[in-house]
Tab-separated table of C-alpha atoms and ligand atoms in Angstrom:
chain	number	residue	atom	x	y	z
C	20	MET	CA	112.009	122.703	96.114
C	21	THR	CA	111.822	121.308	98.829
C	22	THR	CA	114.417	121.875	101.403
C	23	PRO	CA	116.301	119.078	103.387
C	24	VAL	CA	116.130	117.740	106.247
C	25	GLU	CA	117.798	117.308	109.112
C	26	GLY	CA	117.566	114.656	111.961
C	27	PHE	CA	115.523	112.490	109.381
C	28	SER	CA	115.877	109.239	111.534
C	29	LYS	CA	114.767	110.930	115.755
C	30	LEU	CA	111.898	111.861	114.251
C	31	SER	CA	109.346	109.761	114.973
C	32	LYS	CA	107.694	107.487	112.981
C	33	SER	CA	104.245	109.836	112.228
C	34	GLU	CA	106.486	113.100	111.394
C	35	LYS	CA	108.759	110.668	109.352
C	36	ILE	CA	105.942	110.189	107.056
C	37	ASN	CA	104.459	113.374	107.751
C	38	TRP	CA	107.512	114.842	105.597
C	39	VAL	CA	107.215	113.018	103.354
C	40	ALA	CA	103.948	112.727	102.113
C	41	SER	CA	103.816	116.501	102.463
C	42	ASN	CA	106.135	116.732	100.088
C	43	PHE	CA	106.597	114.707	97.557
C	44	THR	CA	103.294	113.386	97.000
C	45	LYS	CA	100.147	114.419	95.760
C	46	ASN	CA	98.213	113.453	97.988
C	47	PRO	CA	99.301	113.588	101.763
C	48	LYS	CA	96.019	111.814	103.595
C	49	GLU	CA	96.074	108.482	100.505
C	50	THR	CA	99.738	108.246	101.913
C	51	LYS	CA	99.438	108.144	105.175
C	52	GLN	CA	96.079	105.842	104.667
C	53	LEU	CA	98.533	103.449	102.758
C	54	LEU	CA	101.510	103.448	105.168
C	55	GLU	CA	99.097	102.875	107.730
C	56	ARG	CA	97.540	100.083	106.353
C	57	TYR	CA	100.724	98.165	105.708
C	58	TRP	CA	101.371	97.938	109.942
C	59	ASN	CA	100.740	94.824	110.935
C	60	ASP	CA	98.533	94.936	114.820
C	61	ASP	CA	100.737	93.159	116.568
C	62	ILE	CA	102.479	95.884	118.082
C	63	GLU	CA	105.945	93.408	119.519
C	64	LEU	CA	105.913	91.521	115.850
C	65	GLN	CA	106.125	95.651	113.960
C	66	LYS	CA	108.784	97.299	117.057
C	67	LEU	CA	110.480	93.719	115.471
C	68	HIS	CA	110.437	94.934	111.508
C	69	ASP	CA	110.730	98.813	112.270
C	70	GLU	CA	114.034	98.235	113.658
C	71	PHE	CA	115.617	95.873	111.150
C	72	ILE	CA	116.324	98.561	109.776
C	73	GLU	CA	116.412	102.695	109.952
C	74	ASN	CA	113.946	104.890	109.257
C	75	THR	CA	110.811	101.832	108.535
C	76	VAL	CA	107.174	104.097	107.001
C	77	THR	CA	105.836	100.868	107.113
C	78	ASN	CA	106.206	97.493	106.416
C	79	TYR	CA	106.814	95.660	101.997
C	80	TYR	CA	104.857	92.632	101.634
C	81	LEU	CA	106.174	90.186	99.102
C	82	PRO	CA	104.387	87.042	98.864
C	83	PHE	CA	105.642	84.076	100.777
C	84	ALA	CA	104.448	80.099	99.408
C	85	ILE	CA	105.419	76.941	99.015
C	86	ALA	CA	106.851	75.441	96.129
C	87	PRO	CA	106.108	71.155	96.979
C	88	ASN	CA	107.333	67.346	96.012
C	89	PHE	CA	111.066	67.755	95.894
C	90	LEU	CA	112.573	65.217	95.864
C	91	ILE	CA	116.564	65.638	97.001
C	92	ASN	CA	118.537	63.251	97.634
C	93	ASP	CA	116.276	60.591	98.120
C	94	THR	CA	114.401	63.435	100.652
C	95	LEU	CA	111.099	64.841	100.289
C	96	TYR	CA	111.063	69.383	100.849
C	97	ALA	CA	108.447	71.570	100.432
C	98	ILE	CA	110.462	74.723	99.498
C	99	PRO	CA	108.731	78.252	100.839
C	100	MET	CA	109.835	81.034	98.146
C	101	ALA	CA	109.519	84.481	98.648
C	102	ILE	CA	108.542	86.476	94.898
C	103	GLU	CA	106.607	88.348	93.489
C	104	GLU	CA	107.176	87.621	89.951
C	105	SER	CA	103.705	85.241	88.966
C	106	SER	CA	105.389	82.614	86.985
C	107	VAL	CA	107.921	80.977	90.113
C	108	VAL	CA	105.970	79.081	92.078
C	109	ALA	CA	104.252	77.481	89.924
C	110	ALA	CA	107.491	77.197	87.246
C	111	ALA	CA	109.959	75.007	90.042
C	112	SER	CA	106.214	73.121	91.453
C	113	LYS	CA	106.669	72.471	88.091
C	114	ALA	CA	109.657	70.980	88.003
C	115	ALA	CA	109.813	69.717	90.592
C	116	LYS	CA	107.420	66.756	90.102
C	117	PHE	CA	108.815	66.446	86.830
C	118	TRP	CA	111.818	64.984	88.686
C	119	LEU	CA	110.179	63.376	91.589
C	120	ASN	CA	109.059	60.609	89.061
C	121	ARG	CA	112.682	59.832	87.640
C	122	GLY	CA	114.860	59.895	91.032
C	123	GLY	CA	114.283	63.283	92.043
C	124	PHE	CA	117.534	65.788	92.036
C	125	LYS	CA	121.063	64.805	93.667
C	126	THR	CA	123.665	67.010	94.455
C	127	GLU	CA	126.773	67.506	95.768
C	128	ILE	CA	128.713	70.365	98.627
C	129	LEU	CA	132.834	71.244	95.915
C	130	GLY	CA	133.809	73.382	98.948
C	131	THR	CA	132.587	76.486	101.804
C	132	GLU	CA	135.724	78.227	102.127
C	133	LYS	CA	135.042	82.331	102.026
C	134	VAL	CA	137.233	84.942	101.416
C	135	GLY	CA	138.013	88.050	102.502
C	136	GLN	CA	141.117	91.447	102.123
C	137	VAL	CA	142.821	93.515	103.680
C	138	HIS	CA	143.728	95.893	101.340
C	139	PHE	CA	147.010	98.535	101.928
C	140	ILE	CA	149.688	100.072	100.422
C	141	PHE	CA	152.932	99.479	100.940
C	142	LYS	CA	155.317	102.001	99.358
C	143	GLY	CA	159.278	99.944	99.997
C	144	SER	CA	160.825	96.490	98.839
C	145	SER	CA	158.561	93.367	97.952
C	146	GLU	CA	160.907	90.849	99.004
C	147	LYS	CA	161.431	93.077	102.777
C	148	LEU	CA	157.878	92.526	103.261
C	149	ASN	CA	157.687	88.754	102.182
C	150	ALA	CA	160.159	88.396	104.491
C	151	PHE	CA	158.061	90.528	107.259
C	152	PHE	CA	154.575	88.667	106.316
C	153	GLU	CA	156.234	85.090	106.947
C	154	GLU	CA	157.385	86.107	110.007
C	155	ILE	CA	154.478	87.368	111.481
C	156	LEU	CA	151.575	85.569	109.723
C	157	PRO	CA	151.208	83.474	113.510
C	158	ASP	CA	151.102	86.892	114.964
C	159	PHE	CA	147.830	87.694	112.681
C	160	TYR	CA	145.608	83.701	114.392
C	161	LYS	CA	147.256	85.110	118.032
C	162	ASP	CA	145.986	88.894	117.838
C	163	ALA	CA	142.670	87.363	116.361
C	164	SER	CA	142.382	84.711	118.566
C	165	ALA	CA	139.318	86.404	120.422
C	166	ILE	CA	137.833	86.144	117.855
C	167	THR	CA	137.952	83.054	116.615
C	168	LYS	CA	138.269	81.000	119.739
C	169	ASN	CA	134.587	80.488	119.927
C	170	MET	CA	134.610	79.473	115.811
C	171	GLU	CA	137.327	76.961	116.088
C	172	LYS	CA	135.878	75.759	119.483
C	173	ARG	CA	132.221	74.665	115.964
C	174	GLY	CA	135.363	73.116	113.822
C	175	GLY	CA	135.165	76.458	112.133
C	176	GLY	CA	137.618	79.860	111.968
C	177	ILE	CA	141.182	81.353	109.585
C	178	SER	CA	141.908	78.944	106.922
C	179	THR	CA	144.699	80.408	105.277
C	180	ILE	CA	146.140	84.699	104.054
C	181	GLN	CA	148.386	85.301	101.710
C	182	LEU	CA	150.424	88.516	100.893
C	183	ARG	CA	149.402	89.024	97.224
C	184	ASN	CA	151.908	92.266	94.999
C	185	LEU	CA	149.473	93.825	93.112
C	186	SER	CA	151.466	96.719	92.587
C	187	ASP	CA	151.709	95.512	88.348
C	188	LYS	CA	148.282	97.167	88.747
C	189	ILE	CA	148.882	99.674	91.284
C	190	ASP	CA	151.431	101.417	92.775
C	191	GLY	CA	152.222	99.208	96.102
C	192	TYR	CA	149.396	97.994	96.297
C	193	TYR	CA	149.154	94.385	97.925
C	194	GLN	CA	146.989	92.409	99.872
C	195	LEU	CA	146.374	89.539	102.703
C	196	HIS	CA	143.835	87.310	100.768
C	197	CYS	CA	142.199	85.426	103.924
C	198	THR	CA	139.825	82.054	103.824
C	199	PHE	CA	137.487	81.411	106.312
C	200	GLU	CA	134.728	78.012	107.403
C	201	THR	CA	132.092	79.372	108.989
C	202	LEU	CA	130.688	76.755	109.274
C	203	ASP	CA	126.645	77.301	109.804
C	204	ALA	CA	126.577	81.302	109.591
C	205	MET	CA	127.109	82.453	106.965
C	206	GLY	CA	130.213	84.900	108.947
C	207	ALA	CA	129.894	88.435	107.358
C	208	ASN	CA	130.971	89.919	111.427
C	209	PHE	CA	133.092	86.824	111.824
C	210	ILE	CA	135.296	88.057	108.989
C	211	ASN	CA	134.956	91.649	108.756
C	212	SER	CA	135.509	91.604	112.555
C	213	CYS	CA	138.700	88.971	111.802
C	214	LEU	CA	140.294	91.223	108.650
C	215	GLU	CA	139.869	94.643	110.759
C	216	GLN	CA	142.431	93.018	114.155
C	217	PHE	CA	144.347	91.775	110.752
C	218	ALA	CA	144.234	94.983	109.788
C	219	ILE	CA	145.722	96.846	112.413
C	220	THR	CA	148.141	93.603	113.217
C	221	LEU	CA	149.884	95.019	109.763
C	222	LYS	CA	149.471	97.900	110.703
C	223	LYS	CA	151.052	97.546	113.738
C	224	LYS	CA	154.190	95.041	113.117
C	225	ALA	CA	155.373	97.525	110.870
C	226	ASN	CA	155.427	100.150	112.461
C	227	GLY	CA	157.482	98.859	114.780
C	228	HIS	CA	160.108	96.700	112.461
C	229	PRO	CA	163.533	97.246	112.581
C	230	ASN	CA	164.108	96.633	108.650
C	231	PHE	CA	162.250	98.395	107.469
C	232	THR	CA	163.208	102.410	105.839
C	233	ASP	CA	160.583	104.840	107.331
C	234	ALA	CA	158.877	104.688	104.352
C	235	GLU	CA	158.413	101.400	104.760
C	236	LYS	CA	156.716	101.184	107.695
C	237	GLU	CA	154.034	103.160	107.299
C	238	ILE	CA	152.381	100.973	105.248
C	239	GLU	CA	148.490	102.176	104.459
C	240	ILE	CA	145.277	100.125	105.519
C	241	ILE	CA	142.778	100.743	102.477
C	242	MET	CA	140.016	98.413	103.674
C	243	SER	CA	139.630	95.956	105.326
C	244	ILE	CA	136.071	93.879	103.664
C	245	LEU	CA	135.041	90.206	102.948
C	246	SER	CA	134.088	89.552	99.499
C	247	ASN	CA	131.060	88.334	98.014
C	248	TYR	CA	133.068	86.706	95.573
C	249	VAL	CA	133.138	82.455	96.468
C	250	PRO	CA	133.987	80.012	93.781
C	251	ASN	CA	135.300	76.960	96.215
C	252	CYS	CA	132.194	78.115	98.714
C	253	LEU	CA	130.483	75.957	95.366
C	254	VAL	CA	127.964	73.163	95.529
C	255	LYS	CA	126.437	71.114	92.505
C	256	ALA	CA	122.824	69.829	91.997
C	257	GLU	CA	121.267	68.184	89.471
C	258	VAL	CA	119.405	65.760	87.181
C	259	SER	CA	119.542	62.277	84.868
C	260	CYS	CA	117.698	59.879	83.141
C	261	PRO	CA	117.151	57.469	80.116
C	262	ILE	CA	115.678	60.076	77.040
C	263	HIS	CA	112.975	57.810	77.216
C	264	GLU	CA	110.990	59.482	80.126
C	265	LEU	CA	111.555	62.705	79.279
C	266	ASN	CA	107.951	61.901	76.890
C	267	GLU	CA	106.027	65.121	76.834
C	268	ASP	CA	102.874	66.500	75.761
C	269	ASN	CA	103.792	67.940	71.955
C	270	ILE	CA	107.808	66.741	71.287
C	271	PRO	CA	108.769	63.946	70.865
C	272	PRO	CA	112.086	63.156	74.108
C	273	GLU	CA	115.033	62.819	71.871
C	274	GLU	CA	114.243	66.218	70.275
C	275	PHE	CA	113.122	68.184	73.826
C	276	ALA	CA	116.709	66.222	74.766
C	277	LYS	CA	118.659	67.659	71.954
C	278	LYS	CA	116.385	70.886	72.167
C	279	ILE	CA	117.153	71.515	75.674
C	280	ILE	CA	121.493	70.858	75.198
C	281	GLN	CA	120.973	73.221	72.815
C	282	ALA	CA	119.323	75.338	74.707
C	283	VAL	CA	122.442	75.327	77.578
C	284	ALA	CA	125.187	75.432	74.230
C	285	ILE	CA	123.015	79.571	73.092
C	286	ALA	CA	123.464	80.307	77.146
C	287	LYS	CA	127.114	78.657	77.486
C	288	ALA	CA	128.008	81.115	73.984
C	289	GLU	CA	126.480	84.187	73.422
C	290	PRO	CA	126.111	86.704	76.454
C	291	TYR	CA	122.627	88.352	75.582
C	292	ARG	CA	121.345	85.247	76.272
C	293	ALA	CA	123.719	83.419	79.450
C	294	VAL	CA	122.630	87.159	80.988
C	295	THR	CA	118.521	85.527	80.667
C	296	HIS	CA	118.774	81.562	81.216
C	297	ASN	CA	120.811	82.924	84.640
C	298	LYS	CA	118.454	84.893	85.731
C	299	GLY	CA	115.850	83.084	85.891
C	300	ILE	CA	117.802	80.215	87.910
C	301	MET	CA	118.115	83.562	89.909
C	302	ASN	CA	114.060	83.347	89.732
C	303	GLY	CA	114.274	79.809	92.290
C	304	ILE	CA	118.047	80.654	93.699
C	305	ASP	CA	116.529	84.817	95.174
C	306	SER	CA	113.096	83.168	96.789
C	307	VAL	CA	114.697	80.374	98.527
C	308	VAL	CA	117.237	82.936	99.821
C	309	LEU	CA	115.207	85.648	100.526
C	310	ALA	CA	112.602	83.482	102.898
C	311	THR	CA	115.128	81.789	104.338
C	312	GLY	CA	116.155	85.755	105.550
C	313	ASN	CA	119.722	85.703	103.725
C	314	ASP	CA	121.111	88.151	101.295
C	315	PHE	CA	119.820	87.537	98.140
C	316	ARG	CA	122.404	90.640	96.822
C	317	ALA	CA	125.870	88.994	97.761
C	318	ILE	CA	123.992	85.577	96.976
C	319	GLU	CA	124.077	87.358	92.786
C	320	ALA	CA	127.314	89.360	93.404
C	321	GLY	CA	129.170	86.188	94.384
C	322	VAL	CA	126.944	84.429	91.652
C	323	HIS	CA	127.136	86.438	87.680
C	324	ALA	CA	130.773	86.547	88.862
C	325	TYR	CA	130.958	83.584	89.049
C	326	ALA	CA	129.118	83.047	85.364
C	327	SER	CA	131.598	85.059	83.678
C	328	LYS	CA	135.204	82.974	85.573
C	329	ASN	CA	136.267	82.615	82.512
C	330	GLY	CA	136.046	85.512	81.456
C	331	SER	CA	132.990	85.969	79.580
C	332	TYR	CA	129.321	85.264	81.547
C	333	SER	CA	127.805	82.398	80.937
C	334	SER	CA	125.282	80.029	81.756
C	335	LEU	CA	125.367	78.269	85.250
C	336	THR	CA	123.776	74.917	84.017
C	337	HIS	CA	125.016	72.044	82.267
C	338	ALA	CA	124.194	68.900	80.640
C	339	SER	CA	124.564	66.249	78.414
C	340	ILE	CA	123.512	63.197	76.767
C	341	GLU	CA	125.698	60.424	77.366
C	342	GLY	CA	124.798	56.917	75.989
C	343	ASP	CA	121.158	57.506	76.242
C	344	ILE	CA	120.935	59.540	79.428
C	345	PHE	CA	120.034	62.839	79.089
C	346	LYS	CA	122.018	65.101	82.829
C	347	PHE	CA	120.813	68.252	82.938
C	348	TRP	CA	123.331	70.313	86.709
C	349	ILE	CA	123.814	73.501	88.206
C	350	GLU	CA	127.058	74.257	89.576
C	351	VAL	CA	126.810	77.855	92.598
C	352	PRO	CA	128.692	78.912	94.651
C	353	LEU	CA	127.012	80.425	97.329
C	354	ALA	CA	127.590	81.993	100.570
C	355	LEU	CA	124.763	81.133	102.957
C	356	GLY	CA	123.636	80.981	107.238
C	357	THR	CA	120.965	78.944	109.042
C	358	VAL	CA	122.793	80.602	111.778
C	359	GLY	CA	123.115	84.418	112.923
C	360	GLY	CA	121.641	87.383	110.636
C	361	LEU	CA	117.729	86.942	110.660
C	362	THR	CA	117.436	83.594	111.005
C	363	SER	CA	116.159	83.499	114.388
C	364	LEU	CA	114.822	87.305	114.331
C	365	HIS	CA	112.262	87.658	111.875
C	366	PRO	CA	109.484	84.862	112.393
C	367	LEU	CA	108.896	83.877	108.790
C	368	VAL	CA	113.032	83.037	108.221
C	369	LYS	CA	112.240	80.890	111.644
C	370	LEU	CA	109.483	78.998	110.223
C	371	ALA	CA	110.564	78.493	106.653
C	372	LEU	CA	114.159	77.291	107.673
C	373	GLU	CA	111.547	74.640	110.041
C	374	ILE	CA	110.068	74.170	106.762
C	375	LEU	CA	113.052	72.753	105.235
C	376	GLN	CA	113.792	70.718	108.951
C	377	ASN	CA	116.068	73.421	110.355
C	378	PRO	CA	119.311	72.927	107.799
C	379	ASN	CA	122.283	73.312	108.175
C	380	ALA	CA	124.257	75.904	105.523
C	381	LYS	CA	125.730	73.059	103.557
C	382	GLU	CA	122.156	71.518	103.715
C	383	LEU	CA	121.008	75.098	103.004
C	384	MET	CA	123.582	75.649	99.596
C	385	GLN	CA	122.285	71.731	98.961
C	386	ILE	CA	118.530	73.227	98.129
C	387	VAL	CA	118.823	77.400	96.529
C	388	ALA	CA	120.815	75.638	94.573
C	389	VAL	CA	117.560	73.230	92.641
C	390	ALA	CA	116.099	75.925	93.659
C	391	GLY	CA	118.082	77.218	91.250
C	392	LEU	CA	118.532	74.224	88.514
C	393	ALA	CA	114.611	73.639	88.912
C	394	GLN	CA	113.609	77.082	87.596
C	395	ASN	CA	116.026	77.114	85.148
C	396	PHE	CA	114.469	73.510	83.489
C	397	ALA	CA	111.482	74.817	83.714
C	398	ALA	CA	111.781	77.834	82.163
C	399	VAL	CA	114.278	75.902	79.562
C	400	ARG	CA	111.273	73.275	78.876
C	401	SER	CA	108.450	75.667	78.411
C	402	LEU	CA	110.830	77.675	75.774
C	403	VAL	CA	111.914	74.327	74.569
C	404	THR	CA	108.329	73.169	74.068
C	405	THR	CA	105.529	75.828	73.766
C	406	GLY	CA	106.716	79.314	74.705
C	407	ILE	CA	107.097	80.981	77.918
C	408	GLN	CA	104.729	83.275	77.049
C	409	LYS	CA	101.734	80.433	77.374
C	410	GLY	CA	102.278	79.213	81.005
C	411	HIS	CA	103.004	83.170	81.974
C	412	MET	CA	100.528	84.989	80.824
C	413	LYS	CA	97.747	82.591	82.649
C	414	MET	CA	99.775	83.237	85.669
C	415	HIS	CA	99.491	87.226	85.363
C	416	LEU	CA	95.803	87.261	84.204
C	417	LEU	CA	95.135	87.583	87.830
C	418	ASN	CA	97.000	90.922	88.808
C	419	MET	CA	95.484	91.659	85.123
C	420	LEU	CA	92.426	90.350	86.622
C	421	ASN	CA	93.014	92.263	89.690
C	422	GLN	CA	93.869	95.632	87.948
C	423	MET	CA	91.373	96.113	86.317
C	424	GLY	CA	88.460	95.441	89.377
C	425	ALA	CA	87.598	92.324	88.020
C	426	THR	CA	85.144	90.111	91.064
C	427	GLU	CA	85.659	87.029	92.304
C	428	SER	CA	82.771	85.684	90.358
C	429	GLU	CA	84.471	87.376	87.210
C	430	LYS	CA	87.231	86.258	87.348
C	431	LEU	CA	86.829	82.731	88.088
C	432	GLN	CA	84.194	82.815	84.825
C	433	LEU	CA	87.175	83.976	82.755
C	434	VAL	CA	90.191	82.056	84.940
C	435	ASP	CA	87.428	79.591	83.339
C	436	TYR	CA	87.847	81.042	79.899
C	437	PHE	CA	90.870	81.346	79.487
C	438	LYS	CA	92.193	78.204	79.778
C	439	ASP	CA	91.859	77.389	76.836
C	440	HIS	CA	92.268	81.041	75.096
C	441	ALA	CA	95.215	83.493	74.276
C	442	VAL	CA	95.442	85.182	77.210
C	443	THR	CA	96.655	89.058	76.434
C	444	ASN	CA	95.610	92.726	77.758
C	445	PRO	CA	93.036	93.372	75.055
C	446	SER	CA	91.979	89.941	75.358
C	447	VAL	CA	91.088	89.513	79.144
C	448	LYS	CA	89.709	93.574	78.454
C	449	GLU	CA	87.441	92.645	75.860
C	450	ALA	CA	86.474	89.018	77.734
C	451	LEU	CA	85.590	91.347	81.135
C	452	GLU	CA	84.074	93.755	78.516
C	453	LYS	CA	81.588	90.988	77.542
C	454	ILE	CA	80.339	89.573	80.362
C	455	ARG	CA	79.909	92.424	81.733
C	456	SER	CA	77.447	93.485	79.603
C	457	ASN	CA	75.766	90.598	79.491
L	13	MEV	C1	111.842	85.059	83.332
L	13	MEV	O1	111.391	85.669	85.111
L	13	MEV	C2	112.339	84.096	83.338
L	13	MEV	C3	113.052	83.432	82.314
L	13	MEV	O2	113.002	84.886	81.213
L	13	MEV	C4	114.309	82.266	81.826
L	13	MEV	C5	115.002	82.250	80.998
L	13	MEV	O3	114.110	83.363	79.813
L	13	MEV	O4	114.857	81.268	80.460
L	13	MEV	C6	112.097	83.181	81.002
């Protein structure tokens, strides 16, 4: 049995590697070699990555790819994506190309409101708390002014502070429910700093308040934290075209349009399908969010909460046929930043933003929503026509061949062969063995 380690974070990188390799892997020498293979020769770059988090032992690579030909509000974009799943970039590019000749994507920002809350317990009269809150409201703004000064200069800051009574859910539970405008910053640090200041103001003012009993003076702050549920930080992206332009190889346009409408209706009505439908959307969203150095966990949490906002988990995309016009759109909450965080630290994030023409946060929201919509269109298009496996397995072919140890020339021959043969694990194995036996 391995014993717990003391002061792991203070060990050198080599000591950390030795410890983990010798205690948790079968072949410590190979483990060490593998971890070191992923180090970068550029010492400065390696140091930068080491310092992003604690206890770094190596780098974990993801492919960084480009999906070209996205026409968004009449501007052409090449979208950087960081993702491991083999078919995602190809699918995005295919959808981008499809809509390139049909007017492209149109987008609209529906809101940019961020949210944070101070959760606290107050044992006393809620009327007195209401009156106290109204009285001290200006103090929240005043006491936080050192934090908000710069943001305000740029046009952002605290938007609203509300007192909410939730004591029917938990005895004595209230909150300050606050909204913010954080402009091009995702705003987590700004919001959390404001909230922690609000908590100090709340406690201090309650403590000295002449109308409060001793129990009422003892407001108990539980926590102050932003919310990743941002239903009013919302963006819409849309594609549309006359139905007859939905010309696909194997299916008449009217039938294709109807099947997409039905596929979306199923994802709206049925949570098992909705989760997978939205997972496909997140393939596009997460990969751009990651490439641009944003917090994909925050985005995931907020998006899925939004997908459940009507009480049942449902599709994030919508489709309609009005007259002869087919319309397909997404509405999605995306609290993104283009300044702060990793955006000026990680060289590839900086490059990703440069490739996107250094968007502001609102522009990035629109690009990311488009990536989600494109991905969903590509997935649903395959699902209602050829099925997903055809394209998916083609993209997976190279992974399989690499796993089977195929040489470059074997790969070339087999990629060619599988252009018109079904890709399965046994069929690839068999074809490789056949080449080798010739
Ligand atoms: C796979 O990563 C994503 C899909 O399953 C999405 C969908 O089913 O809509 C293809």
